[in-house]
XYZ file of C-alpha atoms in Angstrom:
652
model
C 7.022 39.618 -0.229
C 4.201 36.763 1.103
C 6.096 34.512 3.184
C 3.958 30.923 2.694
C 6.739 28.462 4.544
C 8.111 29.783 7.928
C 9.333 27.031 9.356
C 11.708 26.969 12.360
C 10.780 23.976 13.796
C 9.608 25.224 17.227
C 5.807 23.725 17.036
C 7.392 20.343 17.188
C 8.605 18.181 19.903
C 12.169 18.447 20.987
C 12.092 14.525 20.192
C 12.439 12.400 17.120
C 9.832 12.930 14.093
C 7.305 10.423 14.594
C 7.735 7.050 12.998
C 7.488 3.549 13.253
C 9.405 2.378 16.182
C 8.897 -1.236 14.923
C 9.311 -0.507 11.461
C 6.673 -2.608 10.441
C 4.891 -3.820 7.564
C 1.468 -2.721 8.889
C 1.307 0.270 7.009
C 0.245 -2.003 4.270
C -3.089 -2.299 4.775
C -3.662 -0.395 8.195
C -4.274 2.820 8.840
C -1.968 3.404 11.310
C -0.973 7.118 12.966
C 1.837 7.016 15.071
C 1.638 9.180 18.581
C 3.561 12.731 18.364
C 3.457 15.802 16.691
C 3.796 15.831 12.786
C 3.593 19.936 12.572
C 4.163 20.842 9.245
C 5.525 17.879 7.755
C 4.467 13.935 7.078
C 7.658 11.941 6.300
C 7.039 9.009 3.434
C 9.377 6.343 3.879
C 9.213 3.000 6.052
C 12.015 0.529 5.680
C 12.125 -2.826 7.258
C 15.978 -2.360 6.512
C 15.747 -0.019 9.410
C 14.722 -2.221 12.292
C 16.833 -1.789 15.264
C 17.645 1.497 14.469
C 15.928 5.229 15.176
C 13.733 7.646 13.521
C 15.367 9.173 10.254
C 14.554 12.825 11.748
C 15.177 14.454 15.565
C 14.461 17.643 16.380
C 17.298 19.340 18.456
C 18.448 22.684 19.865
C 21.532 24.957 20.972
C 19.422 26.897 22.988
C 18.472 29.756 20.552
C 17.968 27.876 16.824
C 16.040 24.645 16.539
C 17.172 22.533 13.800
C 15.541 19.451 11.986
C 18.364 16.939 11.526
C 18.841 13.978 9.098
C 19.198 10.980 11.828
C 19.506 8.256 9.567
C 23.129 8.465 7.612
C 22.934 6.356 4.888
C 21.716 3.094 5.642
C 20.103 1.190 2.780
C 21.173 -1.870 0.590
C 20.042 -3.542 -2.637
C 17.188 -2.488 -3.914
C 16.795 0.446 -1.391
C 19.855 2.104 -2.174
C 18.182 4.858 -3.804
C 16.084 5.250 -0.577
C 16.692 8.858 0.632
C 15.246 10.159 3.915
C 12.677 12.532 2.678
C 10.531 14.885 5.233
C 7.766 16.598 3.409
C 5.746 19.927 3.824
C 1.883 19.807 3.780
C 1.848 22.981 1.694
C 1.216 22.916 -2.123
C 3.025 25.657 -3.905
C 0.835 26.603 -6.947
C 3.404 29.857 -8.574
C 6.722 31.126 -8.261
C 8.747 31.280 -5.362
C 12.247 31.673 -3.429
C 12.962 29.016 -1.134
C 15.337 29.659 1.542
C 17.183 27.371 3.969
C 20.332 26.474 5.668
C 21.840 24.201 6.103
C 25.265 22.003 7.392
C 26.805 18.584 6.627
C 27.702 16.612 9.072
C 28.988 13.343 6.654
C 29.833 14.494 3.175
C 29.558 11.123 0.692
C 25.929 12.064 -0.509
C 23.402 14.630 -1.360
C 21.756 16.346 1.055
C 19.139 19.118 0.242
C 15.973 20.216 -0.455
C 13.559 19.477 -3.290
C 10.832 21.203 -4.709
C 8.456 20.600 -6.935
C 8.175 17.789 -5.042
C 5.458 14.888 -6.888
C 6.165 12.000 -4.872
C 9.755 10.807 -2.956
C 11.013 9.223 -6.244
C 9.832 12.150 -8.445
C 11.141 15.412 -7.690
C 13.709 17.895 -8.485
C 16.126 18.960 -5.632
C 19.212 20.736 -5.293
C 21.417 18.613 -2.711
C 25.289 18.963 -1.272
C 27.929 16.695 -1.259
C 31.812 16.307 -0.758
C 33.194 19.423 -2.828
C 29.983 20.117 -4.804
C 26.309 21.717 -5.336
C 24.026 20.190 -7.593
C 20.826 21.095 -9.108
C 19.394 17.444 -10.340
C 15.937 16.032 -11.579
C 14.864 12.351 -9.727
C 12.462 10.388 -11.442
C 12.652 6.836 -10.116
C 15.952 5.328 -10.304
C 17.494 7.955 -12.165
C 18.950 10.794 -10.801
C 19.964 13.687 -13.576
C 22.353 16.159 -12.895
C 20.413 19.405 -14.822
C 23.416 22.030 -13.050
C 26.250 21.072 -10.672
C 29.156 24.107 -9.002
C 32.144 22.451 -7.326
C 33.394 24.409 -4.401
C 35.634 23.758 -1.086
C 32.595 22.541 1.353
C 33.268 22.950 4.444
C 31.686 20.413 6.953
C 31.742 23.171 9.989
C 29.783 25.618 8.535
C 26.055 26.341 7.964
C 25.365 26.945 4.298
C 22.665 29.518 2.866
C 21.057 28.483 -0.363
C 17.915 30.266 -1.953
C 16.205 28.562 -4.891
C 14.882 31.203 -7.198
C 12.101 29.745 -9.490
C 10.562 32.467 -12.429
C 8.676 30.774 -15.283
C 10.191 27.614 -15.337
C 13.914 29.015 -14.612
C 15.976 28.025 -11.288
C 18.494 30.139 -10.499
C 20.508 28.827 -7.077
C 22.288 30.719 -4.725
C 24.910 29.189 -2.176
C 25.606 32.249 0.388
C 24.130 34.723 -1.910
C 26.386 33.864 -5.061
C 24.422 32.328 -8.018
C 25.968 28.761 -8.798
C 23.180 27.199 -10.243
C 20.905 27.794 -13.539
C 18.457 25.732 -15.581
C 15.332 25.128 -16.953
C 12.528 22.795 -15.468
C 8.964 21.836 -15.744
C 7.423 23.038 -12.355
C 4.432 21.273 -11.327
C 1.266 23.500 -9.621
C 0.191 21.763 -6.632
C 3.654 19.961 -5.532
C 5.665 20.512 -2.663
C 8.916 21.105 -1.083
C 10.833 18.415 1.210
C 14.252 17.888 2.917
C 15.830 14.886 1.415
C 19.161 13.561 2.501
C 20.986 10.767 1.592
C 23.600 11.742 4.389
C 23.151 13.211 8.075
C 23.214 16.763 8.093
C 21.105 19.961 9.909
C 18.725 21.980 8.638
C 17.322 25.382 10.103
C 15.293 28.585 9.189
C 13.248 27.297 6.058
C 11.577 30.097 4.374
C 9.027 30.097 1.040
C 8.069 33.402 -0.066
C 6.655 34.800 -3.443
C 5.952 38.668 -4.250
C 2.515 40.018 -4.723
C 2.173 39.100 -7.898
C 3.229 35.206 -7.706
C 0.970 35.272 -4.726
C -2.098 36.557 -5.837
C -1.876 34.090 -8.758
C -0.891 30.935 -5.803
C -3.963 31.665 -3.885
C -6.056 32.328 -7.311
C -4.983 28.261 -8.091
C -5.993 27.112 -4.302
C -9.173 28.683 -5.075
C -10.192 27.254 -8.688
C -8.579 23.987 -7.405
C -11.123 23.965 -4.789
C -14.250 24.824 -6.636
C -12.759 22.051 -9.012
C -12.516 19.896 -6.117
C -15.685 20.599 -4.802
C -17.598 20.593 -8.101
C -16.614 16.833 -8.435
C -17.392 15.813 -5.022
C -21.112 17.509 -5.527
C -22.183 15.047 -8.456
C -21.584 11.634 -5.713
C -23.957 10.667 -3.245
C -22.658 11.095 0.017
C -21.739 8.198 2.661
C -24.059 7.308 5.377
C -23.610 5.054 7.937
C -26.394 2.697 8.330
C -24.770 -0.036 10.870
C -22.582 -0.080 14.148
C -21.526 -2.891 16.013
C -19.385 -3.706 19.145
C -17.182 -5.853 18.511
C -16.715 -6.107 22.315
C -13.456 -8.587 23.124
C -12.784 -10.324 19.561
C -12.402 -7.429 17.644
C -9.333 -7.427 15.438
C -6.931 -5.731 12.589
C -7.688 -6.829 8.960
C -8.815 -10.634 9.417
C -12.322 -10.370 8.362
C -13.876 -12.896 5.561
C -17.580 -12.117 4.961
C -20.459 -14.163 3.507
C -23.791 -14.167 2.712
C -25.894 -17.281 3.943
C -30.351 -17.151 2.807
C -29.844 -13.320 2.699
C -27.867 -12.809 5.702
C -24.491 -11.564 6.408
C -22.020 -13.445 8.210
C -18.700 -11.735 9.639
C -15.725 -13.850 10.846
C -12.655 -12.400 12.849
C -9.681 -14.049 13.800
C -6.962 -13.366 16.444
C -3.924 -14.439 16.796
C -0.569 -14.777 19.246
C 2.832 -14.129 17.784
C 5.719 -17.152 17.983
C 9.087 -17.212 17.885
C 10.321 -14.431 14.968
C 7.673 -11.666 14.782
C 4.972 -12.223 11.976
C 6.338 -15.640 10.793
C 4.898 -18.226 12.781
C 1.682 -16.687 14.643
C -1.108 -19.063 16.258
C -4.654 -18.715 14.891
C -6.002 -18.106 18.646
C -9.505 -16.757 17.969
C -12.095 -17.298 15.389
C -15.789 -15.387 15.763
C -18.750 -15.485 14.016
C -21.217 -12.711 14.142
C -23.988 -11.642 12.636
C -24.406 -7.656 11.012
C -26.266 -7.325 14.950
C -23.681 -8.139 16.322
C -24.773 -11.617 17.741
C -21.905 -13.803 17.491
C -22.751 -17.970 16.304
C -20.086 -19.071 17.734
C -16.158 -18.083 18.993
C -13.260 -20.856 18.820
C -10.780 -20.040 21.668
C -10.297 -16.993 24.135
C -10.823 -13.832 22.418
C -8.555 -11.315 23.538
C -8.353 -7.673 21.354
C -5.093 -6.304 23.079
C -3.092 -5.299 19.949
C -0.345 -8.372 20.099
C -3.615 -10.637 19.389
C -4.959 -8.246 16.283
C -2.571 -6.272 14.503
C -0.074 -8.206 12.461
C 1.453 -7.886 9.079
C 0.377 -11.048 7.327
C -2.904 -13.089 6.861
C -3.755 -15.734 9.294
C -5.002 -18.945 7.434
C -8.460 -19.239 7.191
C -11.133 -19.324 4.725
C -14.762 -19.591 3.904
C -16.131 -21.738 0.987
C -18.617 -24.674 0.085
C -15.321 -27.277 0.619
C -17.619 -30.386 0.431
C -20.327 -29.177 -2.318
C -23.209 -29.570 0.185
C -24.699 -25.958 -1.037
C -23.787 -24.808 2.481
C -20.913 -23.115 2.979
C -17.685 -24.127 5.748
C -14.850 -22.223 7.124
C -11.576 -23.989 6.366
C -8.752 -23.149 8.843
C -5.430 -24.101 10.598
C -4.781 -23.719 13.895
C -2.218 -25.972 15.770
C -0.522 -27.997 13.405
C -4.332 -29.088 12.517
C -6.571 -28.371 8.652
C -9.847 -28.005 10.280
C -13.330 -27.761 8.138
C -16.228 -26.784 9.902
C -19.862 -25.586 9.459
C -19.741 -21.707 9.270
C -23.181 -21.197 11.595
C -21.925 -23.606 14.313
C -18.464 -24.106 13.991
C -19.177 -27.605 14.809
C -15.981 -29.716 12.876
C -16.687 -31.633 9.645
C -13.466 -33.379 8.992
C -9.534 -32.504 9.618
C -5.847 -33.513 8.621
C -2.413 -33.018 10.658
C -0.543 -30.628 8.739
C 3.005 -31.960 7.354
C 6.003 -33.225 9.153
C 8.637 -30.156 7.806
C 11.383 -31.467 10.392
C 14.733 -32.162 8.535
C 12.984 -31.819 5.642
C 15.690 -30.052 3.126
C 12.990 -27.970 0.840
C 12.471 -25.772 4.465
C 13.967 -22.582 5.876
C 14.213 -22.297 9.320
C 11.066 -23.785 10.635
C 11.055 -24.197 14.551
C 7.921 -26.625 14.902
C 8.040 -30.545 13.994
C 4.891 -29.687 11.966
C 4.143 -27.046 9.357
C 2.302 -23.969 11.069
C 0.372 -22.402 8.063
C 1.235 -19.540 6.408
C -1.870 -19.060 4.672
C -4.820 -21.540 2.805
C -7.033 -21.146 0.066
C -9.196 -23.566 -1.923
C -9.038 -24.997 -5.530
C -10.377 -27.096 -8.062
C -6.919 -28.497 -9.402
C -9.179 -32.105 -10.294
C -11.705 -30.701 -12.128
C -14.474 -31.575 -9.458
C -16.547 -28.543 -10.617
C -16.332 -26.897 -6.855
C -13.363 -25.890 -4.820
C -13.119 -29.127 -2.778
C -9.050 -29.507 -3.090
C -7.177 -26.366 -1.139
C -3.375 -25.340 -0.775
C -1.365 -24.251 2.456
C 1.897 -22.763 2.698
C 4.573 -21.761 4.325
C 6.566 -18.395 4.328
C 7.786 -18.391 1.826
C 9.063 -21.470 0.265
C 6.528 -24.493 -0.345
C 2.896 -24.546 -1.125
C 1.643 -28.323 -0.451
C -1.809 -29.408 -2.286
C -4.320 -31.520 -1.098
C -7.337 -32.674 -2.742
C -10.903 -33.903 -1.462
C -10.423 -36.343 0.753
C -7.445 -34.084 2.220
C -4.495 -36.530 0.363
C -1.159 -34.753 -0.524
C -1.689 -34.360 -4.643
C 1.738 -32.167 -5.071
C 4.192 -30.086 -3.586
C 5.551 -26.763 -4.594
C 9.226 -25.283 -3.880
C 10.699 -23.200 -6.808
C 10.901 -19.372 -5.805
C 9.625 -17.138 -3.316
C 6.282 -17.387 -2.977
C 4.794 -14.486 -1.903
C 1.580 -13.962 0.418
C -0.754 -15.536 -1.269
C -0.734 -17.617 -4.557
C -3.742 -16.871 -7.213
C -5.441 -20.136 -7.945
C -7.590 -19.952 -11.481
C -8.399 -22.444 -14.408
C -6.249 -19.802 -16.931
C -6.639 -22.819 -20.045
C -9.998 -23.809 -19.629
C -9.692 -27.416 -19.121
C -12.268 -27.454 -15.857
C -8.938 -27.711 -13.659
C -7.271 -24.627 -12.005
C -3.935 -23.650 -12.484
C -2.144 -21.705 -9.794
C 0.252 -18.695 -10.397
C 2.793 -18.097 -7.012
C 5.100 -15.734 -7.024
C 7.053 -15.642 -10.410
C 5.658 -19.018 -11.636
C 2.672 -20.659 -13.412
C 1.981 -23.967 -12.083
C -0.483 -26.619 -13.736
C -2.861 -28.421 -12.105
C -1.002 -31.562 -11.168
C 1.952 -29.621 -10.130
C 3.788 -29.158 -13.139
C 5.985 -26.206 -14.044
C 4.414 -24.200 -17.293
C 6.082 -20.939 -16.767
C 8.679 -19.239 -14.730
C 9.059 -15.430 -14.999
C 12.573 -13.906 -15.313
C 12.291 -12.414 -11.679
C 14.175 -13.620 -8.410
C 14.237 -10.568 -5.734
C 12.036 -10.052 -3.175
C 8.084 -11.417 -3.935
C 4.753 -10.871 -5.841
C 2.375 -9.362 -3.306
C -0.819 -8.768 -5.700
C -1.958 -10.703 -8.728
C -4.604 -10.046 -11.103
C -5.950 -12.076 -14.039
C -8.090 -9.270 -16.774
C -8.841 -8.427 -20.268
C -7.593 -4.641 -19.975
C -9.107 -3.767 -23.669
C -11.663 -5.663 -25.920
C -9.049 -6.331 -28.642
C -6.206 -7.689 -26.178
C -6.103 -10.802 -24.306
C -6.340 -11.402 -21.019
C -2.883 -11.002 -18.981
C -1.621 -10.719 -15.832
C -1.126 -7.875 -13.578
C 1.622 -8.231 -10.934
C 2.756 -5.943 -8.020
C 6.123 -7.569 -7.350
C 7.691 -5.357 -4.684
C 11.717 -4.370 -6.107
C 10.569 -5.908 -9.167
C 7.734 -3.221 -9.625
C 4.472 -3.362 -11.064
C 4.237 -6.126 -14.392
C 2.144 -6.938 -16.909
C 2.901 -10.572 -18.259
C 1.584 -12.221 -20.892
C 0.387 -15.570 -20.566
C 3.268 -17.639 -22.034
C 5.597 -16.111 -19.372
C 6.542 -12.768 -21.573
C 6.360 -9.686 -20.120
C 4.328 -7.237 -21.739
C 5.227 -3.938 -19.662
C 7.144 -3.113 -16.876
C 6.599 -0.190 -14.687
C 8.921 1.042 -11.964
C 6.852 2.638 -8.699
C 9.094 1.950 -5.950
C 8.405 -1.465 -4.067
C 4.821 -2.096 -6.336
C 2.753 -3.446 -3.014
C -1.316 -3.195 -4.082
C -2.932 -3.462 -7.424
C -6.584 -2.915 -8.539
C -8.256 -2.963 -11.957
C -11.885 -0.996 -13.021
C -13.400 1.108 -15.071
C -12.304 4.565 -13.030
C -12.302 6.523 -16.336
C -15.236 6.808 -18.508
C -14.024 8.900 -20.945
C -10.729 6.673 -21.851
C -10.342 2.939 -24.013
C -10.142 0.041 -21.632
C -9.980 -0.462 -18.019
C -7.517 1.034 -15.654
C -4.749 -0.037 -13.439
C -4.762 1.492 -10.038
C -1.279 0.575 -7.979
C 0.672 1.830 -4.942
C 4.071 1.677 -3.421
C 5.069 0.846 0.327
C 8.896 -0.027 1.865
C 10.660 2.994 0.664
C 8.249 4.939 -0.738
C 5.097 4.662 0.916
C 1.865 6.725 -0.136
C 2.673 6.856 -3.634
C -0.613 6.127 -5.901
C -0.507 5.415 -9.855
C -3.123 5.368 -12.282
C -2.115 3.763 -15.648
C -4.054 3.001 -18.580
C -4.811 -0.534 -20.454
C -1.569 -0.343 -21.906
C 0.884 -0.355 -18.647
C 1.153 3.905 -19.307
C 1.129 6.042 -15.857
C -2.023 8.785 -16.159
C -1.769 10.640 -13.067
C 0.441 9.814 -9.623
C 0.338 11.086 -6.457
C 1.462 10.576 -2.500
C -0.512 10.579 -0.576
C 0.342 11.418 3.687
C -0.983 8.700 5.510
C -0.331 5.133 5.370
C -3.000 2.248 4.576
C -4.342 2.945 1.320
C -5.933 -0.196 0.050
C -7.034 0.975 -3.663
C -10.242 -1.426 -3.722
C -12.353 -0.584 -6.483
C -15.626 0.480 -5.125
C -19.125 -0.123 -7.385
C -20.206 3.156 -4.940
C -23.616 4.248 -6.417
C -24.263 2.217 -9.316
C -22.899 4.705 -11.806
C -19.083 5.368 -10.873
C -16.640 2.968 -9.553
C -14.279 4.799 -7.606
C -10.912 3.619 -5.346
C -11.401 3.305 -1.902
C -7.815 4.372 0.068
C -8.507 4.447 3.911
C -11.367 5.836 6.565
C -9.427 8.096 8.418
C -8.762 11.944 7.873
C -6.164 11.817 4.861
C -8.622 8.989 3.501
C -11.421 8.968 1.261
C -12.692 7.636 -2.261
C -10.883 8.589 -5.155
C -11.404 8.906 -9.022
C -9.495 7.906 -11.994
C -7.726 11.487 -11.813
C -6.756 10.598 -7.830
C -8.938 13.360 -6.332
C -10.388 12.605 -3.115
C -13.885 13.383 -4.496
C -16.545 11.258 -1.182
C -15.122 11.759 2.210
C -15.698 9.992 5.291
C -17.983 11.886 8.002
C -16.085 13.186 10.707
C -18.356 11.131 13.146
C -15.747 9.339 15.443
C -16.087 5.756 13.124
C -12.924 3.441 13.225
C -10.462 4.022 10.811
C -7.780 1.421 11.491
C -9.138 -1.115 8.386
C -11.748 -0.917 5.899
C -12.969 -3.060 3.552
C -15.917 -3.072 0.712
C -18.160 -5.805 0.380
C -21.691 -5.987 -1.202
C -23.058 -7.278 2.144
C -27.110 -6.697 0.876
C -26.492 -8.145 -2.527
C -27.877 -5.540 -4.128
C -24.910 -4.595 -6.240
C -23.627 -1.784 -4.659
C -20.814 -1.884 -1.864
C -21.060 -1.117 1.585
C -17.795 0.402 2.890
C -16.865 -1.867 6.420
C -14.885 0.403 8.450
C -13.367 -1.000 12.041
C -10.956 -1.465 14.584
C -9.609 -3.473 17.573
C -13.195 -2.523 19.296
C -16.372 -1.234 17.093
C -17.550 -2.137 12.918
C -19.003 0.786 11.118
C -20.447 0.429 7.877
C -21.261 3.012 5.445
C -22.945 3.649 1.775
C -24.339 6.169 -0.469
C -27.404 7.435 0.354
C -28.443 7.525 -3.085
C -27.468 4.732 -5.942
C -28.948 3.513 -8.344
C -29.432 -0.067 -10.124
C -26.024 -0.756 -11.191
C -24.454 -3.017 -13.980
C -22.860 -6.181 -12.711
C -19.133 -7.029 -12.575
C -16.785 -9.866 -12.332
C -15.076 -9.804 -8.701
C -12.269 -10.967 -6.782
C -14.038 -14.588 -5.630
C -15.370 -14.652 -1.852
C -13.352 -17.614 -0.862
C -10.054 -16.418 -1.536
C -9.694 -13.296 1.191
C -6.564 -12.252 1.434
C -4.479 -8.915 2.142
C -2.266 -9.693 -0.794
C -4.397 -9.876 -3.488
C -4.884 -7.673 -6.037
C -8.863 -6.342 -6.017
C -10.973 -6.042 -9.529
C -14.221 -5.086 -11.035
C -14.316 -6.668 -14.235
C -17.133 -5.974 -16.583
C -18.870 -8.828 -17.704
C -17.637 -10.463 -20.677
C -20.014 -11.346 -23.641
C-alpha cells in the first residue's frame, strides 16, 4: 500500500485554522492571505453570518493525538442553511483509494464527515454521521441525496473508525471495520477529499492510501495532467513586467479609476476613514493623481496608507468622465456631504451641489448624518444630451437620487435593494439611458418598466450582451442567494443557475471552438473560490474552486489572439482559459498581489495587467502579441467593484 494522505495534524499550529477574524467581505475582490499556518488544507467558506464568533476549525491536543475539530456548531440561517464547515486537502486524488479517519460527535443533529471526490463545497459526495445513523449521500447544490444510509446506536463518547473503499466507481463503507455502506458513483480524477460538518465534532488520524496498482496509474494522471498543463501554457506569451511605481503614502486597496488623456495615462487612488457601522458610511479622505512615473498632479486631503484608510469592502464614490462635454475629461466625487466636479490634471473645482437632506426622511434606513453620505456615483445620459452630463448617487442600499446637468434633482429611486452599483444604459434606443438597479428596470425619467420576481439579498454584477448571433441581447445577473440569472428584457427570466451566493460575472469569447460567447461567474459568502464556465445558453461547462480568495474573472484581450480570465496576482493566481486551467502565471518576482486590475493603458488593444498594494503598482503584459481585433468594453466612466466585466465583439 502507497499511503498519499497522512495527516495527523501535527505541522499545524496548536491554534485555530486560519480565517477571517473580521469576517469580511474583502475576499471579494482582494487577495487577501490571512497570517498562520494552512498545512495541508485551505478551508472555503466566509460568512458574514459569522461575525462575532471564532474560526470554524481549532487544532487541539490530549497530549499524545492531535485532533482537527469542527468549532463552528451549526450556525447559519436563510439562505446559508446549507452552509457546512468544509476544510479541504490540497491533494488531488486521480485513482482508487481507501480513505481512513476517525472520528467523534460531540452534538448529534447533523452530518458530520468526510467527502471525497470533492469538486467544489456544494458539489461533492461525502459520507457524514448523525443522531442514530451513517449515510453515504451525493451534494450538488441545494440538494443533498441520500445514495446509502445504516442506522445504528451512535454513541456520542466514542471515536468512530470509518474507511471509504472506492474500486471502479463502487464505495463500499466501513464503520469500525463492518461494511454498512454500498453504492455506485461517478468519481471525478483530479478532486479531493475534505472534512465537512454541519455539527461540532473531532477528527484524528486521516489516512489515503491506494495499492501499487491504483498508484502507479494516480501518479501516471499527475504526470499527463502536467504535460497537458504545460503544453497549454507553452502556446501564450509570457508576462513581463514593464512598469513599477511607489506609490509612497497614498497607496490603497481596489479604488483605482484610470484614463487616458493626449496619450497619457492617468491613475487616481482614493482613501478613505471608516464611520459609524463598518463599511457603511466611510469618508472619501484622499484622492491622488499620478502619472504611470509615478508623479502625482495633484492629492486632495492627507494621504495616509495604514490599512483602516485602504482596504474596505465597498466602492468609495468617485468617478472620471467628460461631465460638462468640454472634450476634457473631470473627476466627479463626494466627499463631505458635497458632489464635487473637478478638472482631472489639477483637481482645481468646476462646480458642486450639497448632497440631500435624508433626516426624517421616511424612504431611509438608519442614516446617522443630516445629509446623505454617498454610497457610490456614476454618470448618465437619462435627457438625451448625447454625453453623460446627468449622474446618480446612492445610498446603501435603498434610494438612488438623479440629477441632471445643471446638478437639479430629476427623480428619485426607492423600490428594492439596490445593490452596489446600478448599470446605467440606453437598453431602447431612444438617445436616453435607462438604468437597471438591483431587480428593477427603471426608465429614464424615473419610471418603473420592469421589476424582477426577486427580493433577498442584492444584484452585485450586471451585464447587458448578445450571447449568440441569433438571440437577443439579455441580461446577465449575479444576484448573491438569488444566484446567477439570465433575464430577458421584458422582465422574464430566461435561465437560472444556482452557484452558491453568484458574486462576479464576466462575458468573452474564452472558447474558440464552441457557438457564442461564454459566461464566466464565481461564488463568495458561503462558498468562496468556486469558478463556473457556462455557455450562451445559461449551461455550466466546467467548475472549479479554487484556494485563495480574490478572483476577479476580468476578461483579459492578453496577446491579441486569446482572451483569457484574469483571477488574482498572487501564488494560487494566474490567467485562466475557457476550460479553467491556470495556463500564464505570474513571475515569482516579489510584485504586489493584494488587487489587480486590466486596463489597455497604451491603447494599443491589448491589456496591461495593474497589479498593487497598500505601497508599490506593478504592471505586466505579454511579451509577445499581436494586432488584435477590437471589442466592446465595460465603459471607462463607470468603475466599479460590482460590475460585471465584458469583451464584446463588435457588432455589425
Amino acid at each position: 500500500m502507497k499511503l498519499i494522505i497522512n495527516e495527523d495534524f501535527k505541522d499545524l499550529d496548536l491554534n485555530e485554522f486560519p480565517y477571517d477574524k473580521a469576517h469580511s467581505a474583502l475576499g471579494e475582490y482582494h487577495h487577501i492571505i490571512q497570517n498562520g499556518n494552512y498545512g495541508n488544507w485551505y478551508d472555503p467558506i466566509p460568512l458574514h453570518q459569522w461575525r462575532s464568533l471564532d474560526g470554524s476549525w481549532l487544532v487541539t491536543s490530549d497530549g499524545n493525538k492531535r485532533y482537527m475539530e469542527q468549532n463552528r456548531g451549526d450556525n447559519t440561517k436563510g439562505a446559508f442553511e446549507n452552509v457546512y464547515c468544509c476544510l479541504v486537502h490540497n491533494q488531488k486524488i486521480y485513482a482508487d483509494f481507501t480513505l481512513e479517519f476517525n472520528i467523534r460527535l460531540f452534538e448529534l443533529n447533523h452530518f458530520c464527515g468526510m467527502a471525497f471526490s470533492y469538486i467544489t463545497s456544494r458539489n461533492y459526495y461525502a459520507v457524514g454521521l448523525r443522531e442514530n445513523n451513517i449515510s453515504l449521500y451525493k451534494r450538488h447544490e441545494e440538494n443533498f441525496d441520500i445514495v446509502d444510509s445504516y442506522d445504528f446506536a451512535l454513541d456520542d463518547l466514542k471515536t468512530y473508525n470509518i474507511k471509504i473503499i472506492l474500486h471502479d466507481n463502487i464505495v463500499n463503507v466501513l464503520l469500525d471495520d463492518k461494511n454498512v455502506l454500498n453504492g455506485n458513483l461517478d468519481f471525478k480524477y483530479g478532486s479531493r477529499v475534505a472534512l465537512v460538518s454541519k455539527s461540532a465534532c473531532r477528527y484524528s488520524d486521516i489516512k489515503l492510501y491506494m495499492d501499487e496498482s491504483e498508484y502507479e496509474k494516480h501518479n501516471d494522471r499527475i504526470k499527463a495532467n502536467n504535460e497537458l498543463l504545460e503544453s497549454k501554457r507553452a502556446k501564450y506569451p509570457k508576462l513581463e513586467c514593464i512598469k513599477k511605481i511607489d506609490l509612497k503614502s497614498f497607496g490603497s486597496g481596489r479604488q483605482l479609476r484610470i484614463a487616458n488623456v493626449e496619450g497619457k495615462t492617468i491613475f487616481l487612488l482614493a482613501q478613505h476613514q471608516k464611520r459609524m457601522i463598518r463599511d457603511s458610511f466611510a469618508r472619501l479622505s484622499c484622492l491622488t493623481a499620478f502619472d504611470i512615473d509615478g508623479n502625482v498632479l495633484w492629492c486632495l486631503g492627507e494621504a495616509n496608507n495604514s490599512i483602516d484608510n485602504t482596504l474596505i469592502s465597498c466602492d468609495l464614490p468617485f468617478q472620471i468622465a467628460d461631465v460638462n462635454n468640454d472634450g476634457k475629461l473631470e473627476v466627479i466625487y463626494s466627499m463631505d456631504f458635497e458632489v464635487v466636479i473637478a478638472d482631472l490634471l489639477t483637481g482645481s473645482i468646476i462646480k458642486k451641489m450639497p448632497t440631500p437632506v435624508v433626516k426624517d426622511d421616511p424612504l431611509m434606513a438608519y442614516h446617522p448624518f443630516y445629509r446623505l453620505n454617498v454610497d457610490a456615483i456614476r454618470v448618465a445620459d437619462f435627457k438625451g444630451l448625447g454625453y453623460k452630463g446627468n449622474f446618480i448617487i446612492k445610498d446603501r442600499y435603498r434610494n438612488v437620487w438623479a440629477y441632471d446637468e445643471n446638478m437639479e434633482l430629476m427623480w428619485r429611486y426607492n423600490h428594492k435593494n439596490t445593490g452596489h452599483f446600478p448599470y446605467i444604459f440606453d437598453f431602447d434606443g431612444d438617445g436616453k439611458d435607462e438604468m437597471l438597479v438591483g431587480y428593477d428596470l427603471i426608465d429614464h425619467d424615473g419610471k418603473m418598466i420592469f421589476s424582477l420576481p426577486m427580493n433577498s439579498d442584492h444584484t452585485d454584477e450586471i451585464i447587458y450582451a448578445r450571447l449568440h448571433k441569433d438571440h437577443p441581447k439579455r441580461l446577465i445577473l449575479a444576484s448573491g442567494n438569488e444566484g446567477m440569472n439570465i433575464v430577458n428584457l421584458d422582465g422574464t427570466i430566461y435561465k437560472h443557475n444556482e452557484i452558491g451566493h453568484a458574486q462576479r460575472i464576466s462575458v468573452a469569447k474564452y472558447d474558440n471552438n464552441i457557438e457564442g460567447l461564454q459566461i464566466c461567474a464565481t461564488a463568495f459568502w458561503g462558498s468562496d473560490g468556486i469558478i463556473c464556465m457556462y455557455d450562451y445558453d445559461g449551461n455550466l461547462l466546467h467548475e472549479m474552486e479554487q484556494r485563495s480568495n480574490g478572483n476577479i474573472i476580468t476578461p483579459v484581450n492578453y496577446d491579441g489572439k486569446h482572451i483569457l480570465a484574469l483571477l488574482h496576482s498572487g501564488l494560487d493566481g494566474g490567467l485562466i482559459d475557457y476550460e479553467l486551467d491556470k495556463v500564464v502565471l505570474f513571475p515569482n518576482d516579489g510584485h504586489p498581489t493584494l488587487c489587480c486590475e486590466a486596463f489597455d493603458i497604451d491603447n494599443d488593444g491589448i491589456d496591461e495587467i495593474i497589479c498593487w498594494d497598500l505601497n508599490n503598482m506593478w504592471i505586466y503584459k505579454a511579451n509577445e502579441y499581436s494586432k488584435p481585433i477590437e471589442y466592446d468594453k465595460y465603459p471607462n466612466e463607470g468603475f466599479s467593484n460590482y460590475r460585471g466585466e465584458y469583451l464584446l465583439p463588435k457588432e455589425e
